[in-house]
Coordinates of C-alpha atoms in Angstrom, one line a residue:
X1 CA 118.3 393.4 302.6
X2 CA 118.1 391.4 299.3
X3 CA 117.9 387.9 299.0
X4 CA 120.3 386.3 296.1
X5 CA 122.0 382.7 295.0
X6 CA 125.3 381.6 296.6
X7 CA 127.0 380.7 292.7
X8 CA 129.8 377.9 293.6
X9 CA 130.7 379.5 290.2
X10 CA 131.9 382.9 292.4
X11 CA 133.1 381.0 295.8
X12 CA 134.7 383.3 297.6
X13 CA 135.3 384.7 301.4
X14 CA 134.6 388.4 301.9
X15 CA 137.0 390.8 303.8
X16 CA 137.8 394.0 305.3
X17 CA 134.5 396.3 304.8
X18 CA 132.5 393.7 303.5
X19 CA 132.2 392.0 307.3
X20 CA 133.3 388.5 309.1
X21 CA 130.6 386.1 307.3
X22 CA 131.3 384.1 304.5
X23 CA 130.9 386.2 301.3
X24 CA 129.5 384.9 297.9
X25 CA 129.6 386.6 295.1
X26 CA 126.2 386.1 293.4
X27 CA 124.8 387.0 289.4
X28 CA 123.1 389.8 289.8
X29 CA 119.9 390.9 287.3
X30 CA 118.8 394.4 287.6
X31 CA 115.0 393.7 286.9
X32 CA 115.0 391.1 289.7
X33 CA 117.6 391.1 291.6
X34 CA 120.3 388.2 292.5
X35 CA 119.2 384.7 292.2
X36 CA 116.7 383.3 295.1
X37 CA 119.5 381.5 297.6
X38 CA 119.1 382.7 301.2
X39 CA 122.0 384.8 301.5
X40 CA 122.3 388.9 302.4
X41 CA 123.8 391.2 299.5
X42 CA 125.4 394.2 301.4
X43 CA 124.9 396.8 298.1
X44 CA 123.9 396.1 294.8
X45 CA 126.7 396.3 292.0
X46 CA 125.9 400.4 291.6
X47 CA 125.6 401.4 295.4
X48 CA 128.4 403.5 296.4
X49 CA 127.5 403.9 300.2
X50 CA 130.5 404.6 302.9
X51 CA 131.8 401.6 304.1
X52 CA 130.5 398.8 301.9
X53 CA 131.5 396.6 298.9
X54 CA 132.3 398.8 295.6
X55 CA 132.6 402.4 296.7
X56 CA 132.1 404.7 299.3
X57 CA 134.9 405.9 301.6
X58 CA 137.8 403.1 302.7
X59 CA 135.7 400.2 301.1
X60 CA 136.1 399.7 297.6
X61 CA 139.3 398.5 297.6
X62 CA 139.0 395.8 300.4
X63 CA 136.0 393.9 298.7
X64 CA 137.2 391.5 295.2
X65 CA 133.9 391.5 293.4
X66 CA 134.0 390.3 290.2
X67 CA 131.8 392.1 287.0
X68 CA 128.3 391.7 287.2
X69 CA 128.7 390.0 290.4
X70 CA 128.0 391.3 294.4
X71 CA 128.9 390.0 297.6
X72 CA 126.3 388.5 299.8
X73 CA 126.8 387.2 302.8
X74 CA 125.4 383.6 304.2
X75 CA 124.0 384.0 308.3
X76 CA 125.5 381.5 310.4
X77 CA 123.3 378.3 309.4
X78 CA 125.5 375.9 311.5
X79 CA 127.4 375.0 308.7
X80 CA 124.6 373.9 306.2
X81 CA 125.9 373.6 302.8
X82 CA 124.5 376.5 300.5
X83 CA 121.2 375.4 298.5
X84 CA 123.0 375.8 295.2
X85 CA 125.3 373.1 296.1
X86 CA 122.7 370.5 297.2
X87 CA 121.6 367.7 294.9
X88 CA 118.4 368.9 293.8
X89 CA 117.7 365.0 292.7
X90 CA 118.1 362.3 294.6
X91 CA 120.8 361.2 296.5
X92 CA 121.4 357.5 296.3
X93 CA 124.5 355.1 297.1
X94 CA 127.1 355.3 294.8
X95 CA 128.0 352.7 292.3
X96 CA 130.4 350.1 292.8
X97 CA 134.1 350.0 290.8
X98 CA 133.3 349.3 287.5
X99 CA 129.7 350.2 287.2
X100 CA 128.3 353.2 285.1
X101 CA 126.7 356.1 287.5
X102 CA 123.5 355.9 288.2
X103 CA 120.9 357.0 285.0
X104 CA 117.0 356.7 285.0
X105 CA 116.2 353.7 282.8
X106 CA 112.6 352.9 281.0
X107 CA 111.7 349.5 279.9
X108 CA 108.3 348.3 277.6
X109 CA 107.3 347.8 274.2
X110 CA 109.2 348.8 271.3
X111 CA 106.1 350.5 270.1
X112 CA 106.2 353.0 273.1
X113 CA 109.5 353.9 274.0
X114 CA 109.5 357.5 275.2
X115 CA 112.1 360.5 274.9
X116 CA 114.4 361.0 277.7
X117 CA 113.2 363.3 280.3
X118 CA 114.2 366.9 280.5
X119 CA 116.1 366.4 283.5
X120 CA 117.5 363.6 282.3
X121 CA 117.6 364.6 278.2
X122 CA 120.8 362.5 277.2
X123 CA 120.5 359.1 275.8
X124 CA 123.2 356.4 277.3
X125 CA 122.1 353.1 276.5
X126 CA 119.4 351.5 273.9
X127 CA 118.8 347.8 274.1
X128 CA 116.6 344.6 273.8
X129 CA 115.4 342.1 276.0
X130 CA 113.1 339.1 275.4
X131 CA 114.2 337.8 272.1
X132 CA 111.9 335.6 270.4
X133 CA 113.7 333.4 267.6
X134 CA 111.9 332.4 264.4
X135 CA 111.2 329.6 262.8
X136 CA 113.5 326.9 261.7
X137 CA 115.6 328.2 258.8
X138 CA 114.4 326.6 255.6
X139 CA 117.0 324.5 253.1
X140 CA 116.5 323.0 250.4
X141 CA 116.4 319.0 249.8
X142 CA 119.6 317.6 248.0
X143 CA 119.6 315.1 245.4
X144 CA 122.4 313.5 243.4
X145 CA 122.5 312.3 239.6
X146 CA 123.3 309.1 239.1
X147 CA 127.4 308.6 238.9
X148 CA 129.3 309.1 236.0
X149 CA 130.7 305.5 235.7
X150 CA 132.2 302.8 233.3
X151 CA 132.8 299.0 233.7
X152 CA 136.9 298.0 233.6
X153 CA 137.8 294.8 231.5
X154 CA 139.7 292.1 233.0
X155 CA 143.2 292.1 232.2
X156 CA 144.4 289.5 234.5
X157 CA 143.8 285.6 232.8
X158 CA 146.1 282.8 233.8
X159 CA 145.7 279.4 232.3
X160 CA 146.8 276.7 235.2
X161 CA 148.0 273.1 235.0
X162 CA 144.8 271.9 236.8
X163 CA 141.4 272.0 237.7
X164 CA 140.3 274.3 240.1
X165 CA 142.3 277.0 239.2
X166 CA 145.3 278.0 241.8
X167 CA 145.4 275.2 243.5
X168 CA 148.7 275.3 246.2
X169 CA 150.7 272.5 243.5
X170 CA 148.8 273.8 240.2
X171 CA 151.7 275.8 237.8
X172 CA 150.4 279.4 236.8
X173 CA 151.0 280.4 232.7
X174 CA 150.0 284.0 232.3
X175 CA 147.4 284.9 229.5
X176 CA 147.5 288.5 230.2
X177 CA 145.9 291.2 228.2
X178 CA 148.2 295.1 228.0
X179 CA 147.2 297.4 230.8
X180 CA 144.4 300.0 229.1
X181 CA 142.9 297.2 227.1
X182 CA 139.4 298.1 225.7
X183 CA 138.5 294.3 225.2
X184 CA 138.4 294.2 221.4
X185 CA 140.4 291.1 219.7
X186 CA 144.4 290.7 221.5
X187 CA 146.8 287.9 221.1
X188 CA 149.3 289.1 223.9
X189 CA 150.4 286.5 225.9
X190 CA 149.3 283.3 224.2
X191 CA 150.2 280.1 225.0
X192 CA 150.9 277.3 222.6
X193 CA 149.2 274.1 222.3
X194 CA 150.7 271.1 224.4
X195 CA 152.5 273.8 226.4
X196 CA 154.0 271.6 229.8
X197 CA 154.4 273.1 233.1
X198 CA 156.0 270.8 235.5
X199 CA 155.1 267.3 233.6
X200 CA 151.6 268.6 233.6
X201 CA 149.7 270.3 230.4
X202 CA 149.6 274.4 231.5
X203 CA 146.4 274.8 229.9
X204 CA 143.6 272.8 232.0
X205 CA 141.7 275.8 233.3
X206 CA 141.1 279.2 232.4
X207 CA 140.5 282.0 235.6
X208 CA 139.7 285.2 234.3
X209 CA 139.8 288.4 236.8
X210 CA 136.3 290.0 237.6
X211 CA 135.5 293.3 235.8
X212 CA 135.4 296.8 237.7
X213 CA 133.0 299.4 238.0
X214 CA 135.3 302.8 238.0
X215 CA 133.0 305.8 238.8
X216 CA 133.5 309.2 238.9
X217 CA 131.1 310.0 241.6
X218 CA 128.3 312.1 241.7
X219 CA 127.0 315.9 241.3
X220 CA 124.7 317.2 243.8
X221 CA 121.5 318.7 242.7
X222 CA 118.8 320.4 244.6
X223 CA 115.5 318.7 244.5
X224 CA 113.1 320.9 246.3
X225 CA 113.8 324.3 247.0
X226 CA 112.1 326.7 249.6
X227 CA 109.0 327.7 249.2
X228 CA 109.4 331.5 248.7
X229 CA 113.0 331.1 248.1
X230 CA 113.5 335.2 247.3
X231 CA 111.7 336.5 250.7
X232 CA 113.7 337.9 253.2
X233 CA 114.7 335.4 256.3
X234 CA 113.1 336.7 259.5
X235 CA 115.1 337.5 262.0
X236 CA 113.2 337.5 264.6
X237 CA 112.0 339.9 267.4
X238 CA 112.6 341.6 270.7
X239 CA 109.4 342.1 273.0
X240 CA 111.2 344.5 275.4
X241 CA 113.0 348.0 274.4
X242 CA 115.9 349.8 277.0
X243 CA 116.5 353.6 277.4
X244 CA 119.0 354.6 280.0
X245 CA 119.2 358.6 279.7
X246 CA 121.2 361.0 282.3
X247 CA 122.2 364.5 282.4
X248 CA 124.5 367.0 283.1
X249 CA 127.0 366.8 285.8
X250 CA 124.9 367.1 289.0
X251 CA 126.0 369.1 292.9
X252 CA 127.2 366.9 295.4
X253 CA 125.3 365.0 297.8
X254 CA 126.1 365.6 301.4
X255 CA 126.7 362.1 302.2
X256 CA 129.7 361.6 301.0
X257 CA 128.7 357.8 300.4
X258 CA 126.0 359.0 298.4
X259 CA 125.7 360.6 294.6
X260 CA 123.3 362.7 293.3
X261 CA 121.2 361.5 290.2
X262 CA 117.9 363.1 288.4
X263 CA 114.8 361.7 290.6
X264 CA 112.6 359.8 288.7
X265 CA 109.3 360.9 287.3
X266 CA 106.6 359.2 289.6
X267 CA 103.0 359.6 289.1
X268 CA 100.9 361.9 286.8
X269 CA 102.2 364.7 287.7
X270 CA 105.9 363.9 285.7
X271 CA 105.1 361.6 282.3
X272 CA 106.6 359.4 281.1
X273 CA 105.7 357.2 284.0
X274 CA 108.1 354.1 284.0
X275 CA 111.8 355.4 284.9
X276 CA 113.9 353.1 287.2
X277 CA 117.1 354.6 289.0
X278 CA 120.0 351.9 287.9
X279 CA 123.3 351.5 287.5
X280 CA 124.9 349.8 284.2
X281 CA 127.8 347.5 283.3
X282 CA 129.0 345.7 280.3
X283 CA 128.3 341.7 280.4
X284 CA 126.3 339.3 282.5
X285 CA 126.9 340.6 286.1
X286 CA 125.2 340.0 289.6
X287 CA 123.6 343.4 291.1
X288 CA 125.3 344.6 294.3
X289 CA 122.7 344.7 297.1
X290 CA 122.6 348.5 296.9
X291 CA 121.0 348.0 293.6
X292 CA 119.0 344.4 293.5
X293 CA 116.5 344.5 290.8
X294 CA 118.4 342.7 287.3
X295 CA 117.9 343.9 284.2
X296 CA 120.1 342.0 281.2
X297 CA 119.7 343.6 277.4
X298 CA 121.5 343.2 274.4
X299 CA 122.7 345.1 271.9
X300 CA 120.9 343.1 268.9
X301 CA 121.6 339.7 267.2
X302 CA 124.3 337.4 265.4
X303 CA 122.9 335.7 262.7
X304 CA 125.1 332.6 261.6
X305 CA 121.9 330.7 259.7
X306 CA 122.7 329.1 256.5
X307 CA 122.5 325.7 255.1
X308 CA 125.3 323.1 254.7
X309 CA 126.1 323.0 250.9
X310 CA 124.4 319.7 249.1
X311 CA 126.8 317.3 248.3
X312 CA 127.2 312.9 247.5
X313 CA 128.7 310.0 249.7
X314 CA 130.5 307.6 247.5
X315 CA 128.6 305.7 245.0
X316 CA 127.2 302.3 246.3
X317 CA 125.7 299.1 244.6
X318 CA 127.1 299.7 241.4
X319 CA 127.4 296.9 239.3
X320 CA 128.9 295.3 235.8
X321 CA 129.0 292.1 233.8
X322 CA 130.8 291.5 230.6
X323 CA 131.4 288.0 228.0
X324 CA 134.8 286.8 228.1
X325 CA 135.8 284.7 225.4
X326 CA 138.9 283.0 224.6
X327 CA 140.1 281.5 221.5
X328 CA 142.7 278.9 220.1
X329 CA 144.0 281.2 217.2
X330 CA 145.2 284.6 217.0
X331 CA 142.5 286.4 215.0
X332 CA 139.4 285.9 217.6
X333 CA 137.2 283.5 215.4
X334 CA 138.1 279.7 216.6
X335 CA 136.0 279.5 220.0
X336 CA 137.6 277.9 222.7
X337 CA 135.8 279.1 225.9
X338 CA 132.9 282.2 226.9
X339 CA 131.9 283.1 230.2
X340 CA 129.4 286.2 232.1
X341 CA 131.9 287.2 234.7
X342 CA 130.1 289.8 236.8
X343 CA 131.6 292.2 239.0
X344 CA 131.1 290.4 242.0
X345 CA 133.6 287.4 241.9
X346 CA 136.3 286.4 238.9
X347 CA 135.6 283.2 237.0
X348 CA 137.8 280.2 237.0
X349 CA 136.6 277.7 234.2
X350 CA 137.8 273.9 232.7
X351 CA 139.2 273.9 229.2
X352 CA 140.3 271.3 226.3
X353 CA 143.7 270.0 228.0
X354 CA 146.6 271.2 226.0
X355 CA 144.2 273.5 223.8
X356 CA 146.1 277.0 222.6
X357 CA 144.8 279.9 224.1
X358 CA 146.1 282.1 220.9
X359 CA 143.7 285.5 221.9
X360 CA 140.8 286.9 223.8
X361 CA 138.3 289.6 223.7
X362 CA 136.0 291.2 226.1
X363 CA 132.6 293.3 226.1
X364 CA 130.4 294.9 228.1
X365 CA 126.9 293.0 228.5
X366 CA 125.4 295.3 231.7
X367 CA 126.4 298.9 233.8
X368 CA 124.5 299.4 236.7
X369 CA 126.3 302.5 238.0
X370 CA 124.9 302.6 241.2
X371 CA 123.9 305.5 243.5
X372 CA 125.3 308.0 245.7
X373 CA 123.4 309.1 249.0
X374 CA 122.7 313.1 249.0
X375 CA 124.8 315.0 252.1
X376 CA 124.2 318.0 253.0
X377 CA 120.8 320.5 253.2
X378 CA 120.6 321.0 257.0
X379 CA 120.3 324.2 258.8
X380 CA 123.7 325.1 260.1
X381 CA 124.8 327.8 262.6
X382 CA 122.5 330.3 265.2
X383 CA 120.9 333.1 265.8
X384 CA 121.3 334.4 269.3
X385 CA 121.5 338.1 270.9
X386 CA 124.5 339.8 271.2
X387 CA 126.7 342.2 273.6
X388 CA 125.0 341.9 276.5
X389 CA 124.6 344.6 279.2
X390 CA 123.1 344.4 282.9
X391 CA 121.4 346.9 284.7
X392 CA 120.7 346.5 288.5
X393 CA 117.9 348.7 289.6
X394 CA 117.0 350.6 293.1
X395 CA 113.6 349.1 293.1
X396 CA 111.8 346.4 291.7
X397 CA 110.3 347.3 288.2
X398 CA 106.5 347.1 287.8
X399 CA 107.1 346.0 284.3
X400 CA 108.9 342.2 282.8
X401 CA 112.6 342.3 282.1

């Protein structure tokens, strides 16, 4: 009697010479004979005695052996599955819709993350855990120049018929300047001497529109940069490092509610030491109570870090003042009145009743531009982790997740 494997490769039933058991055909080796499996070979692939499998007289022909292959014959075992058939891991519940099968996982320090196991040698999952952020992301300070401004002349004067100017009764008598005037020497608009408005004399007082500061606004600057400005930004770290491996397609488990998986090295006698039995599935998820212990990695980080561009509010507390003078004849040199008129209010003033207003002329006496408030600078957007995955475990892991 030899002892051989039952193949599920060669799954077969025997027949006419070959007997009433179960028949499998099994590899044979001619140094050593048929794979160790508790079942009986009836000849070996060369025997040619009367009766049996592969020659001899009215046997050959009844027995379907296959090349390089015998038929062996399993003793009534009460119906145990062959050995070649049973999970030679471990069998443990299956995993729920939607969850990976079962792999062995490892979890520790990036600086010690082992190779798979040989009974598990296929890498399925790397990730991080633990993600510690760095420090603030550094901007620059923002400045602005000062605004690119210029102070508007007044081209509004009225001469009115009393004393204060635009009073609800008082006549009006325009003394305009043309639109675009630079304030040198104009006689537009003038008004003649002993000009009457309403049985009253039109010129009594003189109100001359404030100036205006027109600005451009401002251009941002940077005022401080980063110290360092060319190194790299850190990105920060993981502490923890995932390896999920699995193997080939395992045998059944007997329990049909079971599956088979690799078992996981335990003790000294299978490094690396550290190998949980888990089941995987994309996202955040809760762990079935099958598999309790929760385990959420990521597949690295988004990094949205950057710094609002520098830019300037509107200018504020800008400021001008200019000398209005008017004058009784057309040429700018006979005096009649001269007033500071700031930007703050217009200027209504008492003149000679009657007196010509023949021209006028304007300039500039002060430009404060004013300022504009820097915008801008800040840290804007994240860094996070990314694509996160959950493992739920058969046991609690001895080491932080």
């Amino acid at each position: 009697m030899t002892i051989c494997c039952a193949s599920t490769l060669g799954l077969g039933v025997a027949s006419g010479g070959c007997g009433s058991s179960t028949g499998y055909l099994c590899p044979w080796d001619e140094d050593q004979g048929p794979k160790g499996t508790p079942c009986e070979v009836l000849d070996p692939p060369d025997a040619g005695g009367a009766g049996g499998c592969g020659g001899g007289d009215g046997g050959g022909d009844d027995c379907a052996a296959e090349d390089d292959t015998d038929v062996a014959v399993v003793p009534d075992f009460g119906g145990l599955m062959p050995a070649a058939e049973v999970c030679a891991g471990q069998c443990v519940p299956k995993e729920p819709l939607g969850w990976s099968e079962p792999a062995l996982l490892w979890i520790g320090s990036p600086d010690a993350v082992p190779s798979c196991p040989a009974i598990a040698p296929i890498i399925g999952y790397e990730g991080y855990a633990d993600f510690a952020a760095p420090a603030p992301h550094q901007c620059p300070a923002c400045a602005c120049d000062p605004p690119e401004a210029t102070c508007e002349v007044p081209v509004e004067w009225k001469a009115f018929a009393s004393f204060p100017c635009g009073g609800p009764e008082a006549p009006a008598t325009s003394f305009a300047a043309p639109e675009g005037w630079d304030g040198t020497c104009t006689s537009a608009s003038a008004v003649e001497a002993g000009r009457m408005c309403d049985g009253a004399r039109c010129v009594q007082a003189l109100a001359i529109q404030a100036p205006r500061v027109v600005s451009a606004g401002c251009a941002p600057k940077v005022a401080e940069a980063p110290e360092n400005p060319d190194e790299p930004t850190p990105a920060g770290s993981f502490a923890l490092v995932a390896r999920a491996c699995t193997g080939n397609a395992s045998p059944p488990c007997a329990d049909p509610g079971m599956t088979c998986t690799p078992a996981p090295p335990t003790g000294d006698a299978a490094p690396p030491e550290g190998f949980l039995t888990c089941i995987h599935h994309e996202g955040e998820q809760d762990c079935p109570a099958t598999y309790p212990d929760r385990h959420v990695f990521h597949a690295g980080v988004e990094d949205t870090r950057g710094c609002a561009p520098c830019g300037c509010a509107q200018p504020v507390g800008a400021t001008c003042s200019v000398l209005a003078s008017a004058f009784s004849d057309e040429g700018c040199s006979q005096l009649v009145a001269s007033q500071v008129i700031t930007s703050d209010a217009p200027d209504c003033g008492t003149v000679a009743s009657g007196t010509a207003l023949g021209s006028k002329s304007v300039s500039v006496v002060s430009l404060d531009p004013g300022r504009c408030e820097p915008v801008g600078g800040e840290p804007v957007g994240s860094i996070a982790p990314t694509a996160a995955a959950t493992f739920c475990c058969r046991r609690t892991s001895a080491v932080p997740a």
